[in-house]
């Protein structure tokens, strides 16, 4: 095993709440952080071992600007070692915004009478997917409010519909979902529809704070949400994503909450979350939180770097909630996935009359409105390798296997080549001339780098596949 999960506090913690606020605060309040201990923790992380809560608290409690720089540098280095220069791209697709919950931070909350409610019809859903395919997207996350209409059967139906849409060379090869927690039976149905990751954010791991923000509906139940991923695992969904909505409570506590959740999943199911998300509160229709736990840009960059070091093998998702400059800065501290060409209004990929956001029709404000191609251009300029790869999930390399495979040899053999193959498809099918030229230069540079690090026969095989893509073949992967 690569991981050293902390031991369960009781022999079997499955389905049991695992957050103890006193324990987390006690760790924060009693853990000392000095030069030596911070450097030792960074070194442990660079040897690709996951950190304990206490070790993570050493990083959290470090306030010396020089040490904060060390933490960021460590995160940068770890990202290079574990992920290389790949950045995976996706887009969110809102399917329905009816909601019976009352989350104070969300424009879709039931009490917001100004919210314009909509559920895409099958035809509208198909049009959205066609528009996304026309942009070059291959990976989507479908998003739903919590409402009796959005049952497990309905969610499974929408996932199948999305997979069925093929337009020109376009197809969606991975559909992830972000939806309300289900019972085990419901999760089974959703799994059968072929989802990639099931993502659900706890929002805040502090039960008292949680109560203050969740004023009505099923989501009021902290523990039911907390144990959602246990039920998903019991239903056979081993590819899951966790997250915190930063700005609801003290960020230091929330970072440890995320690590505790990771420990829990690893201890009980031998597989941690595939991804961690760290949305920050943005403006929303009639937003009035009644609290102030605002996370500054500086704290945000720091917490991303700390998360990277704490869970070296977990994917990290940074969304268009953040503005381009901040995204540019934070990506280097360990982000592995970003969205591009994002639109939140229901139906707006196919039918975008309005460039301005109308917050009564959207969940929250986004701050990066760039098209997918603009995002790709920026990534290429900065020597990143944009990827639309979906190979692992389609070959069944998920869950425990996925984690074992996320090692350098695996990345050289599979991830980097597949990133190049999927980028090549994008360049051939969707990119304007300028992006295409730059993109092929970046691929060539990556091939040369790979030649220095791995078996030349493998790189030759990759070169041949890239030629096949240039002559019209699609969906080639290792
Ligand atoms: N209804 C589903 C649920 O509550 O789990 C889907 C939620 S939505 C797509 C995904 C996430 O957006 C939420 O879990 C929350 O963390 C985040 N979110 C909600 N309101 C937000 C706001 N005002 N600013 C930024 N993120 C927000
Ligand atoms: Fe509904 Fe989700 Fe918004 Fe809460 S966050 S009001 S559950 S859509």
CSV table of N, CA and C in Angstrom, one decimal, residues 61-157:
chain,number,residue,atom,x,y,z
A,61,UNK,N,-0.8,26.0,10.8
A,61,UNK,CA,-0.5,27.0,11.8
A,61,UNK,C,0.8,27.8,11.5
A,62,UNK,N,1.3,27.5,10.3
A,62,UNK,CA,2.5,28.3,10.0
A,62,UNK,C,2.2,29.6,9.4
A,63,UNK,N,2.6,30.7,10.0
A,63,UNK,CA,2.3,32.0,9.6
A,63,UNK,C,3.5,32.9,9.1
A,64,UNK,N,4.7,32.3,9.3
A,64,UNK,CA,5.9,33.0,8.8
A,64,UNK,C,5.9,33.0,7.3
A,65,UNK,N,6.0,34.3,6.7
A,65,UNK,CA,5.9,34.4,5.2
A,65,UNK,C,6.9,33.5,4.5
A,66,UNK,N,8.1,33.3,5.1
A,66,UNK,CA,9.1,32.5,4.5
A,66,UNK,C,8.7,31.0,4.4
A,67,UNK,N,8.1,30.6,5.5
A,67,UNK,CA,7.6,29.2,5.6
A,67,UNK,C,6.4,29.0,4.7
A,68,UNK,N,5.6,30.0,4.5
A,68,UNK,CA,4.5,29.9,3.6
A,68,UNK,C,5.0,29.7,2.2
A,69,UNK,N,6.1,30.4,1.9
A,69,UNK,CA,6.7,30.3,0.6
A,69,UNK,C,7.2,28.8,0.4
A,70,UNK,N,7.8,28.3,1.5
A,70,UNK,CA,8.3,26.9,1.4
A,70,UNK,C,7.1,25.9,1.1
A,71,UNK,N,6.0,26.2,1.8
A,71,UNK,CA,4.8,25.3,1.6
A,71,UNK,C,4.4,25.4,0.1
A,72,UNK,N,4.3,26.6,-0.4
A,72,UNK,CA,3.9,26.8,-1.8
A,72,UNK,C,4.9,26.1,-2.8
A,73,UNK,N,6.2,26.3,-2.5
A,73,UNK,CA,7.2,25.7,-3.3
A,73,UNK,C,7.1,24.1,-3.3
A,74,UNK,N,6.8,23.6,-2.1
A,74,UNK,CA,6.7,22.2,-1.9
A,74,UNK,C,5.5,21.7,-2.7
A,75,UNK,N,4.4,22.4,-2.7
A,75,UNK,CA,3.2,22.0,-3.4
A,75,UNK,C,3.5,22.0,-4.9
A,76,UNK,N,4.2,23.0,-5.4
A,76,UNK,CA,4.5,23.1,-6.8
A,76,UNK,C,5.3,21.9,-7.2
A,77,UNK,N,6.3,21.6,-6.4
A,77,UNK,CA,7.2,20.5,-6.7
A,77,UNK,C,6.5,19.2,-6.7
A,78,UNK,N,5.6,19.0,-5.7
A,78,UNK,CA,4.8,17.8,-5.6
A,78,UNK,C,3.9,17.6,-6.8
A,79,UNK,N,3.3,18.7,-7.2
A,79,UNK,CA,2.4,18.6,-8.4
A,79,UNK,C,3.2,18.1,-9.6
A,80,UNK,N,4.4,18.7,-9.8
A,80,UNK,CA,5.2,18.3,-10.9
A,80,UNK,C,5.5,16.8,-10.8
A,81,UNK,N,5.8,16.3,-9.6
A,81,UNK,CA,6.2,14.9,-9.5
A,81,UNK,C,5.1,14.0,-9.7
A,82,UNK,N,3.9,14.3,-9.1
A,82,UNK,CA,2.8,13.4,-9.2
A,82,UNK,C,1.9,13.5,-10.5
A,83,UNK,N,1.7,14.8,-10.9
A,83,UNK,CA,0.9,14.9,-12.1
A,83,UNK,C,1.6,15.4,-13.3
A,84,UNK,N,2.8,15.8,-13.2
A,84,UNK,CA,3.5,16.3,-14.4
A,84,UNK,C,2.9,17.7,-14.7
A,85,UNK,N,2.8,18.0,-16.0
A,85,UNK,CA,2.3,19.3,-16.4
A,85,UNK,C,0.8,19.2,-16.9
A,86,UNK,N,0.2,18.1,-16.7
A,86,UNK,CA,-1.2,17.9,-17.3
A,86,UNK,C,-2.2,18.8,-16.5
A,87,UNK,N,-3.2,19.3,-17.2
A,87,UNK,CA,-4.4,19.9,-16.6
A,87,UNK,C,-5.6,19.3,-17.3
A,88,UNK,N,-6.4,18.6,-16.6
A,88,UNK,CA,-7.6,18.0,-17.2
A,88,UNK,C,-8.7,19.0,-17.3
A,89,UNK,N,-9.4,19.0,-18.4
A,89,UNK,CA,-10.5,20.0,-18.7
A,89,UNK,C,-11.9,19.4,-18.7
A,90,UNK,N,-12.8,20.2,-18.1
A,90,UNK,CA,-14.2,19.7,-18.1
A,90,UNK,C,-15.2,20.9,-18.2
A,91,UNK,N,-16.5,20.6,-18.3
A,91,UNK,CA,-17.4,21.7,-18.2
A,91,UNK,C,-18.6,21.2,-17.3
A,92,UNK,N,-19.2,22.2,-16.5
A,92,UNK,CA,-20.4,21.8,-15.7
A,92,UNK,C,-21.6,22.0,-16.6
A,93,UNK,N,-22.6,21.1,-16.4
A,93,UNK,CA,-23.9,21.2,-17.2
A,93,UNK,C,-25.0,21.2,-16.2
A,94,UNK,N,-25.7,22.3,-16.0
A,94,UNK,CA,-26.8,22.3,-15.1
A,94,UNK,C,-28.1,21.7,-15.7
A,95,UNK,N,-28.6,20.7,-15.1
A,95,UNK,CA,-29.8,20.0,-15.7
A,95,UNK,C,-31.1,20.5,-15.2
A,96,UNK,N,-31.1,20.8,-13.8
A,96,UNK,CA,-32.4,21.3,-13.3
A,96,UNK,C,-32.1,22.0,-12.0
A,97,UNK,N,-32.8,23.2,-11.8
A,97,UNK,CA,-32.5,24.0,-10.6
A,97,UNK,C,-33.7,24.1,-9.6
A,98,UNK,N,-34.6,23.1,-9.8
A,98,UNK,CA,-35.7,23.1,-8.7
A,98,UNK,C,-35.0,22.6,-7.5
A,99,UNK,N,-35.5,23.2,-6.3
A,99,UNK,CA,-34.8,22.7,-5.1
A,99,UNK,C,-35.7,22.9,-3.9
A,100,UNK,N,-35.8,21.9,-3.0
A,100,UNK,CA,-36.6,21.9,-1.8
A,100,UNK,C,-35.8,22.4,-0.6
A,101,UNK,N,-34.5,22.6,-0.8
A,101,UNK,CA,-33.6,23.0,0.3
A,101,UNK,C,-33.5,24.5,0.4
A,102,UNK,N,-33.0,24.9,1.5
A,102,UNK,CA,-32.8,26.3,1.8
A,102,UNK,C,-31.4,26.6,2.2
A,103,UNK,N,-30.5,26.5,1.3
A,103,UNK,CA,-29.1,26.8,1.7
A,103,UNK,C,-28.9,28.3,1.5
A,104,UNK,N,-28.5,29.0,2.5
A,104,UNK,CA,-28.4,30.4,2.5
A,104,UNK,C,-27.6,31.0,1.4
A,105,UNK,N,-26.5,30.3,1.0
A,105,UNK,CA,-25.5,30.8,0.1
A,105,UNK,C,-25.9,30.6,-1.4
A,106,UNK,N,-27.0,29.9,-1.6
A,106,UNK,CA,-27.3,29.4,-3.0
A,106,UNK,C,-28.5,30.2,-3.6
A,107,UNK,N,-28.3,30.6,-4.9
A,107,UNK,CA,-29.4,31.3,-5.6
A,107,UNK,C,-30.6,30.4,-5.9
A,108,UNK,N,-30.4,29.1,-5.8
A,108,UNK,CA,-31.5,28.2,-6.1
A,108,UNK,C,-32.3,27.8,-4.9
A,109,UNK,N,-32.0,28.4,-3.7
A,109,UNK,CA,-32.7,28.0,-2.5
A,109,UNK,C,-34.2,28.2,-2.6
A,110,UNK,N,-34.9,27.3,-2.0
A,110,UNK,CA,-36.4,27.3,-2.2
A,110,UNK,C,-37.0,28.6,-1.8
A,111,UNK,N,-36.5,29.3,-0.8
A,111,UNK,CA,-37.1,30.6,-0.4
A,111,UNK,C,-36.9,31.7,-1.4
A,112,UNK,N,-36.0,31.5,-2.4
A,112,UNK,CA,-35.7,32.6,-3.3
A,112,UNK,C,-36.8,32.6,-4.4
A,113,UNK,N,-37.8,33.5,-4.2
A,113,UNK,CA,-38.9,33.5,-5.1
A,113,UNK,C,-38.5,34.2,-6.5
A,114,UNK,N,-37.4,34.9,-6.5
A,114,UNK,CA,-36.9,35.5,-7.7
A,114,UNK,C,-36.3,34.5,-8.7
A,115,UNK,N,-35.9,33.4,-8.1
A,115,UNK,CA,-35.2,32.4,-9.0
A,115,UNK,C,-36.1,31.9,-10.1
A,116,UNK,N,-35.5,31.8,-11.3
A,116,UNK,CA,-36.3,31.3,-12.4
A,116,UNK,C,-36.0,29.8,-12.5
A,117,UNK,N,-37.1,29.0,-12.3
A,117,UNK,CA,-36.8,27.5,-12.2
A,117,UNK,C,-37.0,26.8,-13.5
A,118,UNK,N,-36.1,25.9,-13.8
A,118,UNK,CA,-36.1,25.2,-15.1
A,118,UNK,C,-35.5,23.8,-14.9
A,119,UNK,N,-36.1,22.9,-15.6
A,119,UNK,CA,-35.5,21.6,-15.8
A,119,UNK,C,-35.4,21.3,-17.3
A,120,UNK,N,-34.2,21.0,-17.8
A,120,UNK,CA,-34.1,20.8,-19.2
A,120,UNK,C,-34.9,19.6,-19.7
A,121,UNK,N,-35.6,19.7,-20.8
A,121,UNK,CA,-36.3,18.6,-21.4
A,121,UNK,C,-35.2,17.7,-22.0
A,122,UNK,N,-35.6,16.5,-22.4
A,122,UNK,CA,-34.6,15.7,-23.1
A,122,UNK,C,-34.0,16.4,-24.3
A,123,UNK,N,-34.9,17.0,-25.1
A,123,UNK,CA,-34.4,17.7,-26.3
A,123,UNK,C,-33.5,18.9,-25.9
A,124,UNK,N,-33.8,19.6,-24.9
A,124,UNK,CA,-32.9,20.7,-24.5
A,124,UNK,C,-31.6,20.2,-24.0
A,125,UNK,N,-31.6,19.1,-23.3
A,125,UNK,CA,-30.4,18.4,-22.8
A,125,UNK,C,-29.5,18.0,-24.0
A,126,UNK,N,-30.1,17.4,-24.9
A,126,UNK,CA,-29.4,17.0,-26.1
A,126,UNK,C,-28.7,18.2,-26.8
A,127,UNK,N,-29.5,19.3,-26.9
A,127,UNK,CA,-28.9,20.5,-27.6
A,127,UNK,C,-27.8,21.1,-26.8
A,128,UNK,N,-27.9,21.0,-25.5
A,128,UNK,CA,-26.8,21.5,-24.7
A,128,UNK,C,-25.5,20.7,-24.9
A,129,UNK,N,-25.7,19.4,-24.9
A,129,UNK,CA,-24.6,18.5,-25.1
A,129,UNK,C,-24.0,18.6,-26.5
A,130,UNK,N,-24.8,18.8,-27.5
A,130,UNK,CA,-24.3,19.1,-28.8
A,130,UNK,C,-23.4,20.3,-28.9
A,131,UNK,N,-23.9,21.4,-28.2
A,131,UNK,CA,-23.2,22.6,-28.2
A,131,UNK,C,-21.8,22.5,-27.5
A,132,UNK,N,-21.8,21.7,-26.4
A,132,UNK,CA,-20.6,21.4,-25.7
A,132,UNK,C,-19.6,20.6,-26.5
A,133,UNK,N,-20.2,19.6,-27.2
A,133,UNK,CA,-19.3,18.8,-28.1
A,133,UNK,C,-18.7,19.7,-29.2
A,134,UNK,N,-19.6,20.6,-29.7
A,134,UNK,CA,-19.1,21.5,-30.8
A,134,UNK,C,-17.9,22.4,-30.3
A,135,UNK,N,-17.8,22.6,-29.0
A,135,UNK,CA,-16.7,23.3,-28.4
A,135,UNK,C,-15.5,22.5,-28.2
A,136,UNK,N,-15.7,21.2,-28.2
A,136,UNK,CA,-14.5,20.3,-28.0
A,136,UNK,C,-14.5,19.6,-26.6
A,137,UNK,N,-15.6,19.8,-25.9
A,137,UNK,CA,-15.6,19.1,-24.5
A,137,UNK,C,-15.8,17.6,-24.7
A,138,UNK,N,-15.1,16.9,-23.7
A,138,UNK,CA,-15.3,15.5,-23.7
A,138,UNK,C,-15.7,15.0,-22.3
A,139,UNK,N,-15.6,15.9,-21.3
A,139,UNK,CA,-15.9,15.5,-19.9
A,139,UNK,C,-16.8,16.5,-19.3
A,140,UNK,N,-18.0,16.0,-18.8
A,140,UNK,CA,-18.9,16.9,-18.2
A,140,UNK,C,-19.2,16.5,-16.7
A,141,UNK,N,-19.7,17.5,-16.0
A,141,UNK,CA,-20.2,17.2,-14.7
A,141,UNK,C,-21.7,17.7,-14.7
A,142,UNK,N,-22.6,16.8,-14.5
A,142,UNK,CA,-24.0,17.2,-14.5
A,142,UNK,C,-24.4,17.7,-13.1
A,143,UNK,N,-25.2,18.8,-13.0
A,143,UNK,CA,-25.5,19.3,-11.7
A,143,UNK,C,-27.1,19.4,-11.6
A,144,UNK,N,-27.6,19.1,-10.4
A,144,UNK,CA,-29.0,19.1,-10.1
A,144,UNK,C,-29.3,19.7,-8.8
A,145,UNK,N,-30.4,20.4,-8.7
A,145,UNK,CA,-30.9,20.8,-7.4
A,145,UNK,C,-31.4,19.5,-6.6
A,146,UNK,N,-31.9,19.7,-5.4
A,146,UNK,CA,-32.5,18.5,-4.7
A,146,UNK,C,-34.0,18.7,-4.8
A,147,UNK,N,-34.6,17.7,-5.5
A,147,UNK,CA,-36.1,17.9,-5.7
A,147,UNK,C,-36.6,16.5,-6.0
A,148,UNK,N,-37.9,16.2,-5.6
A,148,UNK,CA,-38.4,14.8,-5.9
A,148,UNK,C,-38.3,14.5,-7.4
A,149,UNK,N,-38.4,15.5,-8.3
A,149,UNK,CA,-38.3,15.2,-9.7
A,149,UNK,C,-36.9,14.7,-10.1
A,150,UNK,N,-35.9,15.0,-9.3
A,150,UNK,CA,-34.6,14.5,-9.7
A,150,UNK,C,-34.2,13.2,-8.9
A,151,UNK,N,-35.0,12.2,-9.2
A,151,UNK,CA,-34.8,10.9,-8.5
A,151,UNK,C,-33.6,10.2,-9.1
A,152,UNK,N,-33.2,9.1,-8.5
A,152,UNK,CA,-32.1,8.3,-9.0
A,152,UNK,C,-32.4,7.9,-10.5
A,153,UNK,N,-33.6,7.5,-10.7
A,153,UNK,CA,-34.0,7.0,-12.1
A,153,UNK,C,-33.8,8.2,-13.1
A,154,UNK,N,-34.2,9.4,-12.6
A,154,UNK,CA,-34.1,10.5,-13.5
A,154,UNK,C,-32.7,10.9,-13.8
A,155,UNK,N,-31.9,10.9,-12.7
A,155,UNK,CA,-30.5,11.2,-12.9
A,155,UNK,C,-29.8,10.2,-13.9
A,156,UNK,N,-30.1,8.9,-13.6
A,156,UNK,CA,-29.5,7.9,-14.5
A,156,UNK,C,-30.0,8.1,-16.0
A,157,UNK,N,-31.2,8.5,-16.1
A,157,UNK,CA,-31.8,8.7,-17.5
A,157,UNK,C,-31.0,9.9,-18.1
